[in-house]
Coordinates of C-alpha atoms in Angstrom, one line a residue:
M416 CA -0.2 0.0 0.0
T417 CA 1.5 3.7 -0.8
P418 CA -0.2 6.8 0.9
A419 CA -2.2 9.2 -1.7
L420 CA 0.2 10.8 -3.7
E421 CA 0.0 13.5 -6.4
P422 CA -0.2 12.2 -9.9
L423 CA 2.0 13.4 -12.3
R424 CA 2.4 12.6 -16.4
R425 CA 5.5 12.8 -18.7
I426 CA 6.3 11.6 -21.8
A427 CA 10.1 10.7 -22.3
A428 CA 12.3 9.2 -25.2
Y429 CA 15.3 6.9 -24.8
A430 CA 18.2 5.5 -27.1
V431 CA 19.0 1.8 -27.7
A432 CA 22.9 2.1 -29.1
T433 CA 25.1 -0.8 -29.7
D434 CA 28.6 -1.2 -30.5
P435 CA 30.5 -3.5 -32.8
H436 CA 30.9 -5.7 -30.0
G437 CA 26.9 -5.9 -29.3
R438 CA 27.3 -4.1 -26.1
V439 CA 24.5 -1.8 -25.1
L440 CA 24.7 1.8 -23.8
L441 CA 23.6 2.3 -20.3
V442 CA 23.6 5.2 -17.6
R443 CA 23.6 4.9 -13.8
A444 CA 21.5 6.9 -11.8
S445 CA 23.3 9.4 -9.2
T446 CA 22.4 10.3 -5.4
S447 CA 20.8 13.2 -6.5
S448 CA 18.0 10.8 -8.6
G449 CA 15.1 9.2 -7.4
T450 CA 16.8 5.7 -8.0
P451 CA 20.5 6.3 -7.0
G452 CA 22.7 3.1 -8.5
V453 CA 19.9 2.1 -10.9
W454 CA 20.9 1.7 -14.5
S455 CA 18.9 2.4 -17.6
L456 CA 19.3 3.6 -21.0
P457 CA 20.1 7.2 -21.9
G458 CA 17.3 9.6 -22.3
G459 CA 15.0 11.7 -20.7
A460 CA 11.8 14.0 -20.6
V461 CA 10.5 15.4 -23.8
D462 CA 10.3 19.2 -23.6
H463 CA 7.0 21.1 -24.5
G464 CA 7.3 21.4 -28.2
E465 CA 10.0 18.9 -28.9
D466 CA 10.3 16.2 -31.2
P467 CA 11.1 12.9 -29.4
N468 CA 13.6 12.3 -32.3
H469 CA 15.4 15.8 -31.1
T470 CA 14.8 14.7 -27.5
V471 CA 16.7 11.3 -27.8
V472 CA 19.6 12.8 -29.5
R473 CA 19.8 16.0 -27.2
E474 CA 19.6 13.5 -23.9
T475 CA 21.8 10.9 -25.1
A476 CA 24.9 13.5 -25.9
A477 CA 24.2 15.5 -22.2
E478 CA 24.5 12.0 -20.3
T479 CA 26.8 10.1 -22.2
G480 CA 29.1 12.5 -24.3
L481 CA 28.2 10.9 -27.5
S482 CA 26.6 12.2 -30.4
V483 CA 24.0 9.9 -32.1
T484 CA 21.4 9.7 -34.8
V485 CA 18.1 7.9 -34.8
T486 CA 17.8 4.5 -37.2
G487 CA 14.3 3.7 -35.9
L488 CA 11.5 3.5 -33.5
R489 CA 11.8 0.0 -31.2
D490 CA 9.1 0.4 -29.0
V491 CA 6.4 2.6 -27.2
L492 CA 5.5 1.6 -23.8
A493 CA 4.2 3.3 -20.4
D494 CA 4.8 2.7 -16.5
M495 CA 3.4 4.2 -13.5
R496 CA 5.8 4.6 -10.8
S497 CA 5.4 5.7 -7.3
V498 CA 8.0 7.9 -5.5
P499 CA 6.6 8.2 -1.9
H500 CA 9.6 10.3 -0.7
R501 CA 8.8 12.8 -3.6
G502 CA 5.0 12.6 -2.9
V503 CA 4.2 11.8 -6.3
T504 CA 3.2 8.8 -8.6
I505 CA 4.4 9.2 -12.1
H506 CA 3.0 7.9 -15.3
T507 CA 5.6 7.9 -18.1
D508 CA 4.8 7.4 -21.9
R509 CA 8.5 5.8 -23.0
L510 CA 9.4 6.1 -26.7
I511 CA 12.2 3.8 -27.4
Y512 CA 14.6 4.5 -30.4
E513 CA 17.1 2.6 -32.2
V514 CA 20.2 4.8 -32.6
S515 CA 23.8 4.6 -34.2
V516 CA 26.5 6.6 -32.6
R517 CA 28.3 9.6 -35.0
G518 CA 31.0 10.2 -32.8
G519 CA 32.1 11.6 -29.1
T520 CA 33.8 10.1 -26.2
L521 CA 32.2 8.7 -23.1
V522 CA 32.1 11.2 -20.1
D523 CA 30.7 10.7 -16.6
R524 CA 29.1 13.6 -15.3
V525 CA 29.2 15.1 -11.5
G526 CA 26.3 16.5 -9.6
Q527 CA 23.5 15.4 -12.4
P528 CA 21.0 12.9 -12.2
T529 CA 23.2 10.2 -13.8
D530 CA 27.0 9.9 -12.9
M531 CA 28.2 7.2 -14.8
V532 CA 27.9 5.7 -18.7
R533 CA 29.3 2.5 -19.6
W534 CA 29.0 -0.3 -22.7
H535 CA 27.6 -3.7 -21.3
T536 CA 27.2 -7.2 -22.8
L537 CA 23.5 -8.2 -22.3
E538 CA 25.2 -10.7 -19.9
E539 CA 26.4 -7.8 -17.9
A540 CA 23.4 -5.8 -18.1
A541 CA 20.9 -8.7 -16.6
E542 CA 23.3 -8.7 -13.6
L543 CA 22.8 -4.8 -12.8
R544 CA 19.8 -3.2 -11.3
L545 CA 17.9 -2.0 -14.2
R546 CA 14.8 0.0 -14.5
P547 CA 12.1 -2.0 -15.2
F548 CA 11.3 0.0 -18.9
T549 CA 14.8 -0.6 -19.6
A550 CA 15.0 -4.4 -18.7
A551 CA 11.7 -4.8 -20.8
A552 CA 13.1 -2.7 -23.8
L553 CA 16.4 -5.2 -23.7
G554 CA 14.2 -8.2 -23.2
L555 CA 16.0 -8.9 -19.4
P556 CA 14.0 -9.7 -16.4
S557 CA 13.8 -6.9 -13.7
A558 CA 12.1 -6.1 -10.3
A559 CA 9.0 -4.1 -10.7
D560 CA 8.7 -0.5 -9.8
L561 CA 6.8 0.5 -6.7
R562 CA 3.2 1.5 -7.8
P563 CA -0.3 2.0 -6.3
E564 CA -2.8 -0.7 -6.5
E565 CA -5.4 1.9 -8.6
A566 CA -4.2 4.2 -11.3
P567 CA -4.9 7.9 -9.7
D568 CA -7.7 10.0 -11.6
F569 CA -6.0 12.0 -14.0
P570 CA -7.1 13.5 -17.4
S571 CA -5.5 12.7 -20.8
F572 CA -6.1 16.3 -21.5
Y573 CA -4.6 18.9 -18.9
A574 CA -3.8 22.3 -19.5
Y575 CA -1.7 24.6 -17.3
P576 CA -0.1 28.2 -17.2
G577 CA 3.0 28.3 -18.9
P578 CA 6.1 30.7 -18.5
D579 CA 4.7 33.1 -20.7
G580 CA 1.2 33.1 -19.2
L581 CA -0.2 31.4 -21.8
H582 CA -1.8 27.7 -21.1
R583 CA 0.1 24.7 -22.4
S584 CA -0.6 20.9 -22.8
Q585 CA 1.4 18.2 -23.8
R586 CA -0.7 14.8 -24.5
F587 CA 0.1 11.7 -25.5
A588 CA -2.4 9.5 -27.8
A589 CA -2.7 6.3 -29.7
Y590 CA -4.3 6.0 -33.1
A591 CA -5.3 3.3 -35.5
I592 CA -4.8 2.9 -39.2
A593 CA -7.4 0.2 -38.9
T594 CA -8.5 -1.9 -42.1
D595 CA -11.1 -4.5 -42.5
P596 CA -11.2 -7.8 -45.1
H597 CA -13.0 -5.3 -47.7
D598 CA -10.0 -3.0 -48.2
R599 CA -11.4 -0.4 -46.3
L600 CA -10.1 2.3 -43.8
L601 CA -12.0 3.4 -40.8
L602 CA -11.9 7.4 -40.3
T603 CA -13.6 9.9 -38.2
R604 CA -14.2 13.4 -38.8
I605 CA -13.5 16.3 -36.5
A606 CA -16.2 18.1 -34.8
P607 CA -17.1 21.9 -35.4
G608 CA -15.2 23.6 -32.6
Y609 CA -12.4 21.5 -32.4
P610 CA -8.6 21.9 -33.7
G611 CA -8.7 20.4 -37.4
E612 CA -12.6 20.8 -37.6
G613 CA -14.1 19.1 -40.8
R614 CA -10.8 17.2 -41.5
W615 CA -10.5 13.2 -41.4
H616 CA -8.7 11.7 -38.6
L617 CA -7.9 8.6 -37.4
P618 CA -9.8 6.8 -34.4
G619 CA -8.1 6.8 -31.3
G620 CA -7.5 9.3 -28.4
G621 CA -5.6 10.0 -25.3
T622 CA -4.3 7.0 -23.5
D623 CA -5.4 6.9 -19.8
Y624 CA -3.3 7.4 -16.8
G625 CA -1.6 3.8 -16.2
E626 CA -2.9 2.5 -19.5
Q627 CA -0.3 1.0 -22.1
P628 CA -1.0 2.8 -25.8
G629 CA -2.0 -0.6 -27.4
T630 CA -4.3 -1.4 -24.8
A631 CA -5.8 2.2 -24.7
L632 CA -6.3 2.1 -28.6
I633 CA -8.2 -1.0 -28.6
R634 CA -10.2 0.4 -26.0
E635 CA -10.6 3.6 -27.8
L636 CA -11.7 1.7 -31.2
V637 CA -14.7 0.0 -29.3
E638 CA -15.8 3.2 -27.7
E639 CA -15.3 5.7 -30.2
T640 CA -16.7 3.4 -33.3
G641 CA -17.9 0.0 -32.0
Q642 CA -15.6 -1.7 -33.8
A643 CA -13.4 -4.8 -32.3
G644 CA -9.8 -4.6 -33.7
R645 CA -6.6 -6.5 -33.6
L646 CA -3.3 -4.8 -33.0
I647 CA -0.8 -5.6 -35.7
E648 CA 2.3 -3.5 -35.4
L649 CA 3.9 -0.1 -34.4
L650 CA 4.0 2.1 -37.2
G651 CA 5.5 5.0 -36.0
V652 CA 5.2 8.3 -33.8
A653 CA 4.4 11.7 -34.6
S654 CA 4.8 15.1 -32.9
H655 CA 2.8 18.2 -33.5
R656 CA 2.9 21.4 -31.9
D657 CA 0.2 24.3 -32.2
A658 CA 1.5 27.3 -30.3
A659 CA -2.1 28.7 -30.2
S660 CA -4.7 26.2 -30.9
L661 CA -8.2 27.4 -30.4
G662 CA -10.7 24.5 -29.3
P663 CA -14.2 24.2 -27.3
E664 CA -12.2 25.8 -23.9
G665 CA -12.6 29.2 -25.7
Y666 CA -8.9 30.5 -25.4
P667 CA -5.8 29.8 -26.7
I668 CA -3.6 26.7 -25.5
D669 CA -0.1 26.0 -26.5
W670 CA -0.8 22.4 -27.7
H671 CA 1.6 19.7 -28.2
G672 CA 0.6 16.2 -29.1
V673 CA 2.6 13.1 -29.1
R674 CA 0.9 10.6 -31.0
A675 CA 1.7 6.5 -31.5
F676 CA 0.0 5.1 -34.7
Y677 CA -0.7 1.5 -35.3
R678 CA -2.0 -0.9 -37.8
V679 CA -5.1 -2.6 -36.6
V680 CA -7.3 -5.2 -38.3
V681 CA -11.0 -5.4 -37.7
D682 CA -12.1 -9.2 -39.0
A683 CA -15.7 -8.5 -38.5
P684 CA -16.8 -5.0 -39.2
T685 CA -20.0 -3.7 -37.7
E686 CA -22.3 -0.8 -38.2
V687 CA -19.8 2.3 -37.2
V688 CA -21.6 4.1 -33.8
I689 CA -20.4 7.4 -32.2
H690 CA -20.8 6.8 -28.9
D691 CA -19.2 9.8 -27.5
V692 CA -22.0 12.2 -28.8
G693 CA -21.3 15.8 -28.8
G694 CA -17.4 15.2 -28.5
S695 CA -14.8 15.8 -31.0
T696 CA -16.0 13.2 -33.3
S697 CA -18.9 14.3 -35.3
E698 CA -18.7 11.5 -38.1
A699 CA -17.2 7.9 -38.3
C700 CA -17.1 5.5 -41.6
W701 CA -15.3 2.9 -43.5
M702 CA -13.8 4.5 -46.7
A703 CA -12.4 2.5 -49.7
L704 CA -8.4 2.8 -49.8
D705 CA -8.8 4.2 -53.4
D706 CA -11.2 6.8 -52.0
V707 CA -8.7 7.9 -49.1
R708 CA -6.0 8.2 -51.5
K709 CA -7.4 11.1 -53.5
F710 CA -7.6 13.4 -50.3
G711 CA -5.7 16.5 -50.5
D712 CA -3.5 17.8 -47.6
D713 CA -6.3 19.9 -46.5
E714 CA -8.8 17.3 -46.1
V715 CA -7.1 15.0 -43.5
T716 CA -5.2 15.9 -40.2
E717 CA -1.2 15.8 -40.0
V718 CA -1.4 12.6 -37.9
T719 CA -3.5 11.0 -40.5
A720 CA -1.2 12.0 -43.2
E721 CA 1.9 10.8 -41.6
A722 CA 0.4 7.3 -40.6
L723 CA -1.0 6.7 -44.0
K724 CA 2.5 7.6 -45.3
A725 CA 4.1 5.1 -42.9
A726 CA 1.6 2.2 -43.6
G727 CA 2.4 2.7 -47.3
L728 CA -1.2 3.5 -48.0
S729 CA -0.7 7.1 -49.5

């Protein structure tokens, strides 16, 4: 049992870097961190408005002294960790990238959240105290983080005053390239009064606190359109910032969305039913892929265009 703790939420990006000997790059948490002596992949929190691809390059350079370039997306996962001495429970959506090293020299830091960086074989890494997300990313066993028995009540959309006085919001969401046996794509249309109104969008939405993105997406698919789907693969991640988005709140919000998109198959499509009446979706339907390919850039949302391209459907 853990006491009532303040819920926090963040998005973070991490690097899986290997050397010619097959060793993986790990950093050790210092005494100024919440997990002193524990090893993890290099990386850290995505700043507001920052593309996670840039985050992982920036954080890896800061923590290791190495310059890296992103070569692929390995996984997207979420975890919830209670930190009683800080009085918080943190949900983190973690983007795990494959990277290659361009150059630099390993440098241990002083007085920072990490204090050591080393190359380790997987056998050596298995003997270390690893953060659970790092162990999961490397396919190694690890002890679980301390977490509450139930996820705290925390909205997937939360706006707060930024340093410039403008409200800002950073939101993680999952969306589906959902197809059926008839070669159709499931699309939704954004309702009036919401950013992107009138454009075609993908089914999905913000993930709940404590929820894995894939699980959230299958739930959203049922709740939003009444369709039962199978998760096939992770296609990619899109990052988009609208510095003064106007929505139903009625005031500008500096909005930063990070969206994972997946390929989903609906084996037995049914009549599409919008359950969230009066929400951000005004229409939803199955549409022939040939018709989808005819859409102009101003007819679909940015994340829809990126996801269609990643799925080879544009």
